[in-house]
mmCIF file of C-alpha atoms in Angstrom:
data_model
loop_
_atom_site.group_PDB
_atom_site.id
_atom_site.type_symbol
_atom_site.label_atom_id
_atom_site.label_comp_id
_atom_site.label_asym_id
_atom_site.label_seq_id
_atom_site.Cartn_x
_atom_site.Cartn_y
_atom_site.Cartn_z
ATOM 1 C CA UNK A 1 136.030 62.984 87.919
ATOM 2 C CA UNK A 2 136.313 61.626 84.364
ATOM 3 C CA UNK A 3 134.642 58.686 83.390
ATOM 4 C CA UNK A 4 135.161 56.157 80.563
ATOM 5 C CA UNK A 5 131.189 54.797 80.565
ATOM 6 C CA UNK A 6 129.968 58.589 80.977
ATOM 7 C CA UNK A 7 131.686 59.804 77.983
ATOM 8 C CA UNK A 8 130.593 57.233 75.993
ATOM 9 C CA UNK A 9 134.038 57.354 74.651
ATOM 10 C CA UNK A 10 137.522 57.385 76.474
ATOM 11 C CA UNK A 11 139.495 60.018 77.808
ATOM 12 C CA UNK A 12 136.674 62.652 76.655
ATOM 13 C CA UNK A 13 136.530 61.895 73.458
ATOM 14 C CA UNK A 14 133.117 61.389 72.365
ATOM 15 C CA UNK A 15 132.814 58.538 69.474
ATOM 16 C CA UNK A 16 131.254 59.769 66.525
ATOM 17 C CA UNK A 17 127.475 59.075 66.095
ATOM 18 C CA UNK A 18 128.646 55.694 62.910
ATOM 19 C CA UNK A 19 131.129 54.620 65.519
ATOM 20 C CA UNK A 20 128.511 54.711 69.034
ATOM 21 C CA UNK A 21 125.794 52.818 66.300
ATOM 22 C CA UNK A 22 128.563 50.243 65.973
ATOM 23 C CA UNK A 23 129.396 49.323 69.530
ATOM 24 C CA UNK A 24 129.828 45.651 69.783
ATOM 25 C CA UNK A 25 129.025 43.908 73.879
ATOM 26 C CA UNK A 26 129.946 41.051 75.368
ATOM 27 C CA UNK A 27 127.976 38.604 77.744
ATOM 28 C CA UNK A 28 128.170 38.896 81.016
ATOM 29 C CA UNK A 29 129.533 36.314 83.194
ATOM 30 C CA UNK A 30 131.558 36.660 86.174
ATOM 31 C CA UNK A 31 134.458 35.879 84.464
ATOM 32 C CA UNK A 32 133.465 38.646 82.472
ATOM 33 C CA UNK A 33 132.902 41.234 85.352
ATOM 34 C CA UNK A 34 136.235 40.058 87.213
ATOM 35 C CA UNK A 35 138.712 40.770 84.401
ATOM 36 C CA UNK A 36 136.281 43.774 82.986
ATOM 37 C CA UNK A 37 136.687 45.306 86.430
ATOM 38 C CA UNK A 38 140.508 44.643 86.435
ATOM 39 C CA UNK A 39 140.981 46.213 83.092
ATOM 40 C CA UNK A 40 138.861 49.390 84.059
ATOM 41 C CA UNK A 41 140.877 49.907 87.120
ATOM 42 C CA UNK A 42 143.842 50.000 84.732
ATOM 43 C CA UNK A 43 142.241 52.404 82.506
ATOM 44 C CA UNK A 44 140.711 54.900 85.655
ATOM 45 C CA UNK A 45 144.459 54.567 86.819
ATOM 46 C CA UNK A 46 145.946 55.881 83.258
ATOM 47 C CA UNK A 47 143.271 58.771 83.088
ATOM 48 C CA UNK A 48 143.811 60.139 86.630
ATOM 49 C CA UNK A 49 147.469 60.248 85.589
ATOM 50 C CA UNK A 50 146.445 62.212 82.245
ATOM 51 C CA UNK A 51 144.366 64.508 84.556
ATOM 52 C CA UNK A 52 147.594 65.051 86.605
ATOM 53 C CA UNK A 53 150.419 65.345 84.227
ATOM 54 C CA UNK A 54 149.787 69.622 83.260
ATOM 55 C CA UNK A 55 150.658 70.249 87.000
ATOM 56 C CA UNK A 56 154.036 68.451 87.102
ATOM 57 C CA UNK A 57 153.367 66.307 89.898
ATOM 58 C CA UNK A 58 154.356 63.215 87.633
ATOM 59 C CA UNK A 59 158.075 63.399 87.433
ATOM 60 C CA UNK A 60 158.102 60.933 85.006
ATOM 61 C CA UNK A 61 157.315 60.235 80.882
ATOM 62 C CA UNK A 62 154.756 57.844 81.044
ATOM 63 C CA UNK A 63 153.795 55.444 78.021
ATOM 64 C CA UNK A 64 150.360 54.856 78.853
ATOM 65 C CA UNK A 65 148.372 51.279 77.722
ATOM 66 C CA UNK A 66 144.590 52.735 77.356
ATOM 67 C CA UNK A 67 143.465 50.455 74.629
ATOM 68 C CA UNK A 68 146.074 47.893 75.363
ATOM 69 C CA UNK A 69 144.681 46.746 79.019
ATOM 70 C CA UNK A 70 142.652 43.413 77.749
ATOM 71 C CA UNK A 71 146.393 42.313 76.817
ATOM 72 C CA UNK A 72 147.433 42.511 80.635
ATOM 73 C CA UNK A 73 144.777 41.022 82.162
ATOM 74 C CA UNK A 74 144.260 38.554 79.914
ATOM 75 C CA UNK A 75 147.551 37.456 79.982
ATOM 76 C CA UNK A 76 148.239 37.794 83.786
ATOM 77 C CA UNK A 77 145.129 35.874 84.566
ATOM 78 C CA UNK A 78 146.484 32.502 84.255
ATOM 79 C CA UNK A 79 149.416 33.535 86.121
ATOM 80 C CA UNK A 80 150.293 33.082 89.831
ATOM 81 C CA UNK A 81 152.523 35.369 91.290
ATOM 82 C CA UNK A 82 155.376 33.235 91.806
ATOM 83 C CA UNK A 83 155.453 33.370 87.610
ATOM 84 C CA UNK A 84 158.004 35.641 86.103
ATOM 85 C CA UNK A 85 157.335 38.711 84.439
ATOM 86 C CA UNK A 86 159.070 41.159 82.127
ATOM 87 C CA UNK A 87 157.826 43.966 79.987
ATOM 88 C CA UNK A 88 158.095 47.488 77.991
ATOM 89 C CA UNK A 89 158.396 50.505 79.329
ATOM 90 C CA UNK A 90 154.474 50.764 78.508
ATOM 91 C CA UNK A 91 154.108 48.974 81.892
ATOM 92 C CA UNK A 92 151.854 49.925 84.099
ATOM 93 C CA UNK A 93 148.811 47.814 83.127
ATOM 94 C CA UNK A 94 151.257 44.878 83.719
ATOM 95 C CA UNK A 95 152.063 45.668 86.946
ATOM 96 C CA UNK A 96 148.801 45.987 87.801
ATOM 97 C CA UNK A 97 147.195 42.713 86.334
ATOM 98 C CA UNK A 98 150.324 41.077 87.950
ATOM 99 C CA UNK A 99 149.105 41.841 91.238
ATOM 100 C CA UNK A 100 151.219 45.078 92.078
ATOM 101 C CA UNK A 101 149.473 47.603 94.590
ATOM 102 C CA UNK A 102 148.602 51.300 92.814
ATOM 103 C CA UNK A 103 149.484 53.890 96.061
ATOM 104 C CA UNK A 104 153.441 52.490 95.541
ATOM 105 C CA UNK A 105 152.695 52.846 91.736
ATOM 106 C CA UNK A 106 151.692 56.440 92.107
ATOM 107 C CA UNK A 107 154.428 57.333 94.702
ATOM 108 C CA UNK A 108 156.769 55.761 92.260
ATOM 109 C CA UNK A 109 155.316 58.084 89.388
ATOM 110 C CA UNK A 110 155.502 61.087 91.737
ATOM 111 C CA UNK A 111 159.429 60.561 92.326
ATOM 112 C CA UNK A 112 158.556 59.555 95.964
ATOM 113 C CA UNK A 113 160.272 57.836 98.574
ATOM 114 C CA UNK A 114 157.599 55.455 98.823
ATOM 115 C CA UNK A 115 157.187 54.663 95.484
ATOM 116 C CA UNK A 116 158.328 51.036 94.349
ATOM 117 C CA UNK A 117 162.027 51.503 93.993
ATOM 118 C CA UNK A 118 162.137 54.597 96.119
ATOM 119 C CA UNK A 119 161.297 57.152 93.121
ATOM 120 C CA UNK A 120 164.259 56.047 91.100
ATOM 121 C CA UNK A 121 162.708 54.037 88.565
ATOM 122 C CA UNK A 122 159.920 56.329 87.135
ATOM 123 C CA UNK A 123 156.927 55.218 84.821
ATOM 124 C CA UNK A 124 159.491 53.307 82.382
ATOM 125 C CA UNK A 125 161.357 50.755 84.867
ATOM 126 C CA UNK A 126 158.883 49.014 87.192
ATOM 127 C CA UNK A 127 159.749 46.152 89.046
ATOM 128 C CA UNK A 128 157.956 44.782 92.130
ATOM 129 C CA UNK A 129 159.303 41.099 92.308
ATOM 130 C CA UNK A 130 157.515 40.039 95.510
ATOM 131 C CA UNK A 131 154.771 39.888 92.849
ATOM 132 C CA UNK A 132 156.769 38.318 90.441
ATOM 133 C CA UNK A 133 157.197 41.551 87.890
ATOM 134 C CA UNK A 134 160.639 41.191 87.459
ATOM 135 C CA UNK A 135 160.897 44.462 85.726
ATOM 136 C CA UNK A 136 160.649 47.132 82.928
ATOM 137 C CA UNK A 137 162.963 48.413 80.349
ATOM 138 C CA UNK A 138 163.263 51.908 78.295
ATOM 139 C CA UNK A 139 165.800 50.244 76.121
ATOM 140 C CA UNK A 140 163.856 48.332 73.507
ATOM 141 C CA UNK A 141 163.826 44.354 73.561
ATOM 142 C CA UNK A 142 166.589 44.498 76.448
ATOM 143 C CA UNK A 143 163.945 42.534 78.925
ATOM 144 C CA UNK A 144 163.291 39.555 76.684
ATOM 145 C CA UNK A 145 167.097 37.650 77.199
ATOM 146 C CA UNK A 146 166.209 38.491 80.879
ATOM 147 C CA UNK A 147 163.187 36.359 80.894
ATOM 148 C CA UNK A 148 165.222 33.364 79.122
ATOM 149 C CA UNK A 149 167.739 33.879 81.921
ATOM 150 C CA UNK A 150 164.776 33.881 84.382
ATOM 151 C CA UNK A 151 163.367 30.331 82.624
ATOM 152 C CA UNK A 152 166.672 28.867 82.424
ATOM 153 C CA UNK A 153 167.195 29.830 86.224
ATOM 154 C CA UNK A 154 163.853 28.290 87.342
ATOM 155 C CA UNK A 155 164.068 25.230 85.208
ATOM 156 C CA UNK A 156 168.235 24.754 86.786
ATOM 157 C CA UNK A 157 166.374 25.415 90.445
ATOM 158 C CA UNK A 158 163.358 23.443 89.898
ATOM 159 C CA UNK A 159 160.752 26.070 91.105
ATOM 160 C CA UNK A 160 158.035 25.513 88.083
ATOM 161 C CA UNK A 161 157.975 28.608 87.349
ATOM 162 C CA UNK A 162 157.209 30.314 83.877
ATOM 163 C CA UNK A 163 158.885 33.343 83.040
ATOM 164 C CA UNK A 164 156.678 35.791 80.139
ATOM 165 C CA UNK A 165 158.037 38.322 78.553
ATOM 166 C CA UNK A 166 155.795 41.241 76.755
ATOM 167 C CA UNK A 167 157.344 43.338 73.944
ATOM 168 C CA UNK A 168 156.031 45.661 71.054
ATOM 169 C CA UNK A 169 156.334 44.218 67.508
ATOM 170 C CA UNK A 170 159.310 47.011 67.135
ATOM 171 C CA UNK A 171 161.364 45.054 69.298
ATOM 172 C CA UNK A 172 161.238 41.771 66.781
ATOM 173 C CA UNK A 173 163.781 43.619 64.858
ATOM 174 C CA UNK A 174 165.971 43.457 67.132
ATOM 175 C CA UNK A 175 168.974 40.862 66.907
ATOM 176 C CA UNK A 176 168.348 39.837 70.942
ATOM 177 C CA UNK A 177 164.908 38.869 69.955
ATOM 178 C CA UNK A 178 166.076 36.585 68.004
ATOM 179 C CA UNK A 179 168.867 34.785 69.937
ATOM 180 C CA UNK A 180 166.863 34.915 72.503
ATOM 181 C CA UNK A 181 164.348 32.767 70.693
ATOM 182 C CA UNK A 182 167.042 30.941 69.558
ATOM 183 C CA UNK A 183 168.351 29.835 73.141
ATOM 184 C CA UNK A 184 164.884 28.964 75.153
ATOM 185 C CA UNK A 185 164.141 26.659 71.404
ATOM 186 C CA UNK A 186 167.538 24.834 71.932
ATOM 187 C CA UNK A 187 167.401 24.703 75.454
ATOM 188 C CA UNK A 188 163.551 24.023 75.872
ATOM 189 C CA UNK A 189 163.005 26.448 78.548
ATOM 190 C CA UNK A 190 159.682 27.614 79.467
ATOM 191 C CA UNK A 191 159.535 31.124 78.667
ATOM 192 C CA UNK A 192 156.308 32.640 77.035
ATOM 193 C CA UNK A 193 156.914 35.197 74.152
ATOM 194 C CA UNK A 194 154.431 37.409 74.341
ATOM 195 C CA UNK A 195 154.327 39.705 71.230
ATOM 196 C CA UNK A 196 152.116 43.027 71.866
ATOM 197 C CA UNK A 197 151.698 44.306 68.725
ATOM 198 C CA UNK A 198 149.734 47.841 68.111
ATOM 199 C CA UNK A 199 151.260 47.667 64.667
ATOM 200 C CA UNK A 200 153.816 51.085 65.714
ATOM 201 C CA UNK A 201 157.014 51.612 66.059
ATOM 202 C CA UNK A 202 156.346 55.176 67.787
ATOM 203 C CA UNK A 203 155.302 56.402 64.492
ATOM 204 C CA UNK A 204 156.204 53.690 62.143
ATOM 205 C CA UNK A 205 154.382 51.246 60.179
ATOM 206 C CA UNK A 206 155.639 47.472 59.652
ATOM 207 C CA UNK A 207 155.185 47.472 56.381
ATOM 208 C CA UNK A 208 157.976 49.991 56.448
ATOM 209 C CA UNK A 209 160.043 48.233 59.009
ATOM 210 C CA UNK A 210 159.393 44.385 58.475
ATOM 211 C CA UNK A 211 160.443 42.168 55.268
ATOM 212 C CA UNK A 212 158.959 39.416 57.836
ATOM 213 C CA UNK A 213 155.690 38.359 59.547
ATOM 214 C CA UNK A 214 156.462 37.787 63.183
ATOM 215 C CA UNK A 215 154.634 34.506 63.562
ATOM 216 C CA UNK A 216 155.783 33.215 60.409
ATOM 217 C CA UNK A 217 159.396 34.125 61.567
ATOM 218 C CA UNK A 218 159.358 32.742 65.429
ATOM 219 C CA UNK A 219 158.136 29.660 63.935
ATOM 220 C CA UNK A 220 161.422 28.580 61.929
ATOM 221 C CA UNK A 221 163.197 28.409 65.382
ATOM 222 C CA UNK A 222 160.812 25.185 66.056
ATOM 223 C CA UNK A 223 158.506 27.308 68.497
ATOM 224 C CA UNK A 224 154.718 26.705 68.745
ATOM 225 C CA UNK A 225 153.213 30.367 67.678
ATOM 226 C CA UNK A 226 149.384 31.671 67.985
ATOM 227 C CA UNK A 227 148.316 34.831 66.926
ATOM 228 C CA UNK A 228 145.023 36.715 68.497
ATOM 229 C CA UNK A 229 143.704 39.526 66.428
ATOM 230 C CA UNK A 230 140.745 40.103 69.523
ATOM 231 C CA UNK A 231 143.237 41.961 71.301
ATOM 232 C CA UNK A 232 140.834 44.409 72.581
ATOM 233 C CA UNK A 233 138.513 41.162 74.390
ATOM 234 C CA UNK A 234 139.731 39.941 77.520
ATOM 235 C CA UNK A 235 138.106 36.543 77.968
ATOM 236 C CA UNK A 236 139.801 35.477 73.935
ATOM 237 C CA UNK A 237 143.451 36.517 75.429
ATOM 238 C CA UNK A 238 142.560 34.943 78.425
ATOM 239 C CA UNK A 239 141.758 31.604 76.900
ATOM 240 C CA UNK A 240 144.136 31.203 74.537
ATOM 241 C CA UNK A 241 147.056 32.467 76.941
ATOM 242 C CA UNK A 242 145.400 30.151 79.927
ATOM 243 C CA UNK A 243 145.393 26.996 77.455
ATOM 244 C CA UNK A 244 149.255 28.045 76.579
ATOM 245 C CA UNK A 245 150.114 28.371 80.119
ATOM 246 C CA UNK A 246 148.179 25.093 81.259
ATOM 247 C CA UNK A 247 150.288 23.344 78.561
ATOM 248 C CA UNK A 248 153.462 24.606 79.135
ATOM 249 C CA UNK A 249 153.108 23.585 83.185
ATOM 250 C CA UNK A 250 153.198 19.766 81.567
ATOM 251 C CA UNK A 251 155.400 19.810 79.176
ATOM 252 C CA UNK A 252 158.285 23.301 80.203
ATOM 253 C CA UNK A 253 158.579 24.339 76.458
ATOM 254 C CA UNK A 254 158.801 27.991 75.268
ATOM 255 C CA UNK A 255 156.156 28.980 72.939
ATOM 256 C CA UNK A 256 154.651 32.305 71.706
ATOM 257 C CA UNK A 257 151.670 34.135 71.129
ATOM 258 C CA UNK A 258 151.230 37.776 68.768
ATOM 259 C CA UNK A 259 148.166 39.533 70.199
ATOM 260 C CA UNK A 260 147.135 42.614 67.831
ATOM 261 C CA UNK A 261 145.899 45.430 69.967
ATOM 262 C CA UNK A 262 145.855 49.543 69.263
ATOM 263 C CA UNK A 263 146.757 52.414 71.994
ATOM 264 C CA UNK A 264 144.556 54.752 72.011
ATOM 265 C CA UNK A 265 147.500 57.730 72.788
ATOM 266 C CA UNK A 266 150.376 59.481 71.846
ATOM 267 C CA UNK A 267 154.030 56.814 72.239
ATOM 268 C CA UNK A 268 154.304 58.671 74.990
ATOM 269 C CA UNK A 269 152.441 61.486 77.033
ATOM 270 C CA UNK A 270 149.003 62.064 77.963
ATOM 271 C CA UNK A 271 147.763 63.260 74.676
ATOM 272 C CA UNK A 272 146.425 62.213 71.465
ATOM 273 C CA UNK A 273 148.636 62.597 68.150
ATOM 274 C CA UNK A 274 146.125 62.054 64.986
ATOM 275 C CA UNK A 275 147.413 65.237 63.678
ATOM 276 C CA UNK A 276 150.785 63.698 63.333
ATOM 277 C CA UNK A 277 149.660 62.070 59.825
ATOM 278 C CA UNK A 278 150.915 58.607 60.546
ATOM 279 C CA UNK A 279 147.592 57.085 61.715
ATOM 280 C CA UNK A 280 143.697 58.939 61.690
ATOM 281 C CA UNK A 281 140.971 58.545 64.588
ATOM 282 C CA UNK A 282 138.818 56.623 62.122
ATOM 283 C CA UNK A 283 141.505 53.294 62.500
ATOM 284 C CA UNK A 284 141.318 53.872 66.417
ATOM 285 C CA UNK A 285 137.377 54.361 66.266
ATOM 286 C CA UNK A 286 136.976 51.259 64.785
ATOM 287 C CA UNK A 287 139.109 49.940 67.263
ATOM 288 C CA UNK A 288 136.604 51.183 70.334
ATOM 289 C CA UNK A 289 133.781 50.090 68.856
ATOM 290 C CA UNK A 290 134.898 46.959 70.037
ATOM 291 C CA UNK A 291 136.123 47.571 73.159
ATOM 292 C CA UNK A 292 134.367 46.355 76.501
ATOM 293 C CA UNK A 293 134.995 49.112 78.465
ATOM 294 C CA UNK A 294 133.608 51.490 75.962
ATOM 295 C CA UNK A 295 130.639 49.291 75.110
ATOM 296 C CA UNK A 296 129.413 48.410 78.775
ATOM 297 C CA UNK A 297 128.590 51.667 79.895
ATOM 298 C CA UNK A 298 126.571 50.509 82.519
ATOM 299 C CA UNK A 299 129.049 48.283 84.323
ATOM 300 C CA UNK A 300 130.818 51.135 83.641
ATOM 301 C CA UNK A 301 128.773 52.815 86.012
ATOM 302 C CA UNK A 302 128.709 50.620 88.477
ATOM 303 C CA UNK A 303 132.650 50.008 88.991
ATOM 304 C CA UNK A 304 133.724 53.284 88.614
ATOM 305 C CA UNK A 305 133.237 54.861 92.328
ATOM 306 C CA UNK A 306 134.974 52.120 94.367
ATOM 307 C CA UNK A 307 137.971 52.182 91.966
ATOM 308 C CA UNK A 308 137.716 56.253 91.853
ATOM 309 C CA UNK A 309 138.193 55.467 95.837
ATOM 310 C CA UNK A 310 140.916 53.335 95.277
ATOM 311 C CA UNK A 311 142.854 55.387 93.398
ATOM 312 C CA UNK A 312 141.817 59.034 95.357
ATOM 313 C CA UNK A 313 143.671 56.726 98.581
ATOM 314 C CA UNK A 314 147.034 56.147 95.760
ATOM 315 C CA UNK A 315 146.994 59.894 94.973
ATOM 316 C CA UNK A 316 147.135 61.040 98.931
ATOM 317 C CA UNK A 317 149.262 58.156 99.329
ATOM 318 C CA UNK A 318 151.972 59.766 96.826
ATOM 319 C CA UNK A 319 151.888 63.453 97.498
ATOM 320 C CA UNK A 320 151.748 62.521 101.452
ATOM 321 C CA UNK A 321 155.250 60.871 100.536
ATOM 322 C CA UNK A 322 158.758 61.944 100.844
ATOM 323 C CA UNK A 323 161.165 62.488 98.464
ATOM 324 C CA UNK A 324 164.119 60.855 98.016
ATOM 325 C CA UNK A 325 166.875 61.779 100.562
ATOM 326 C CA UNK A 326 170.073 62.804 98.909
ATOM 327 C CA UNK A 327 171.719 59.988 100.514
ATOM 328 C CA UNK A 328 169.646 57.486 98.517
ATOM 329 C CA UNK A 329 170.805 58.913 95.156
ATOM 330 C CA UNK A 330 173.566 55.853 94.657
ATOM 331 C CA UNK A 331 171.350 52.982 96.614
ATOM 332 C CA UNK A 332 171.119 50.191 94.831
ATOM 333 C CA UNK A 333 172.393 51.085 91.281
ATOM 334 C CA UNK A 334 174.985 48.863 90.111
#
C-alpha cells in the first residue's frame, strides 16, 4: 500500500532535502480536515489506479488530477447536488467531490458492466447525473456550450440551479469558449466558468499559444472574473468559489473564476514525463511544497486506512463485475 504522508512526497517520489525544508502547513480546523480528507481520497483513488494500470485491468487512458484535487473540492463544496456539472476528460476528482460513489467509478475504469455507464464511457466521459455531473468530454472545450444550455434550461424551468463548467486554459482558444461566453453574458444565465489552468496544453506553454490573458479576455464580454493563484489550498478555492456561488443564487448572472494549479503527471498515463524537456521537477517541487496533502503527513496518517478500505471494497467491486454483454454494445448511443 502506497502512501502520500509516508513518502513524504507523492506517488514515491521523495522531495528533495531544499524542497521537504520548505514545506508550507495549514491550520487545522474542521473545515480543514473535511475537504483535506476529501481531496486525499481523490489522490489514494488516482494512485491505486497508477498501481493498477501495468496489469491491464484499466481498459481505459486515464488523465489523472494528482496535484489538481484542491480545485475539485474546493469548487464542489459550495455545491448541492441538484447543481450542474461539466468537465475535462481529467475528471475523476470531479466526480468525486461532486458526490459520485468510487466502486461504479472503478467498474467504469475496468470496462465493467457495473461501472457508471455500463463500461462504455471509460476514464474520459463520466457522467453520473443523479449527482448532478452532467458529464465529461475527450473533445476539448465541447462541454462548456453544454453547461450554457444546462443554465439556460434551468433558468427557462425555474429550478435554481447553477450549472459550472471546468476546462483547461487550452480550451480558451477555442472559438466555443468564446460564444459560449458570449451567450450566458447576453442572456444573463447563471453558469460558472471555471478556468483550470496548469499552464499546459499537453506539452505546450501559453506563452506559445496565447496573444491573450484569459481573465483579461472573459472580461470584455461584461463578465465578473477572479483569478486564484492558491490553487493547490482548498479552503482559498473554497472561499472565493462559495462567495461566487452565494452571489450568483441572488442575482442568476454568469461569472468566472481562473484557478492556477500544476499536475503532478504525464497528460495522460500513470507516469511522470520531466524527461520530455517541456517542464523540470524543480517547477513541480515548488509546487508540493505547498501542497496540504504533502505537508500534513500526520493527518496523512490518520486518513489513509479507512479510505485504503474504501477503495480495497471499489477494487473487488470492479473485478467482481461483468462485462458488457454484446447486446449492450449499441445501448444508449445516439
Amino acid at each position: 500500500m502506497r502512501c502520500v504522508g509516508c513518502s513524504a512526497g507523492f506517488g514515491g517520489t521523495a522531495l528533495s532535502v531544499e524542497t521537504a525544508s520548505r514545506v508550507q502547513k495549514m491550520v487545522r480546523t474542521s473545515r480543514y480536515e473535511a475537504l483535506f480528507a476529501q481531496a486525499l481520497r481523490i489522490r489514494l483513488f488516482e494512485e491505486r489506479l497508477i498501481e493498477l494500470y501495468p496489469f491491464d485491468k484499466i481498459q481505459s487512458p486515464v488523465h489523472l488530477s494528482i496535484g489538481q484535487e484542491a480545485v475539485a473540492v474546493g469548487v464542489c463544496e459550495s455545491l448541492t447536488r441538484e447543481d450542474l456539472l461539466s468537465t475535462t476528460y481529467r475528471g475523476h476528482a470531479f466526480y468525486i467531490a461532486k458526490g459520485g460513489r468510487l466502486p461504479e467509478l472503478m467498474a467504469e475504469l475496468y470496462g465493467r458492466a457495473n461501472g457508471i455507464s455500463g463500461g462504455k464511457a471509460g476514464s474520459m466521459h463520466l457522467a453520473a447525473p443523479e449527482v448532478g455531473m452532467m458529464g465529461a468530454s475527450a473533445v476539448v472545450a465541447s462541454t462548456i456550450p453544454h453547461a450554457v444550455g444546462s443554465a439556460l434550461a434551468a433558468r427557462l424551468r425555474k429550478t435554481g440551479q447553477l450549472s459550472v463548467v471546468v476546462y483547461g486554459d487550452g480550451a480558451t482558444e477555442q472559438g466555443v469558449h468564446h460564444e459560449s461566453l458570449n451567450f450566458a453574458a447576453l442572456h444573463q444565465l447563471p453558469v460558472l466558468f471555471i478556468c483550470e489552468n496548469n499552464e499546459l496544453a499537453v506539452h505546450t506553454r501559453p506563452d506559445a499559444r496565447q496573444a491573450y490573458r484569459i481573465i483579461d479576455h472573459v472580461g470584455t464580454y461584461g463578465i465578473e472574473a477572479l483569478r486564484i493563484e492558491e490553487g493547490y489550498d482548498f479552503l482559498r478555492v473554497g472561499d472565493v468559489v462559495g462567495a461566487t456561488v452565494e452571489a450568483m443564487r441572488r442575482d442568476g448572472r454568469p461569472r468566472f473564476i481562473e484557478i492556477l494549479t500544476r499536475r503532478y503527471k504525464e497528460h495522460v498515463g500513470p507516469g511522470e514525463d520531466f524527461a520530455a524537456g517541456y517542464r523540470s521537477r524543480a517547477e513541480i517541487e515548488s509546487w508540493m511544497a505547498k501542497d496540504p496533502l504533502i505537508a500534513d503527513a500526520d493527518l496523512v496518517a490518520d486518513l489513509t486506512p479507512a479510505i485504503m478500505k474504501e477503495i480495497d471494497e471499489a477494487v473487488a467491486f470492479a473485478e467482481a463485475g461483468p462485462l458488457p454483454d454484446r447486446s449492450a454494445l449499441l445501448k444508449d448511443v445516439l
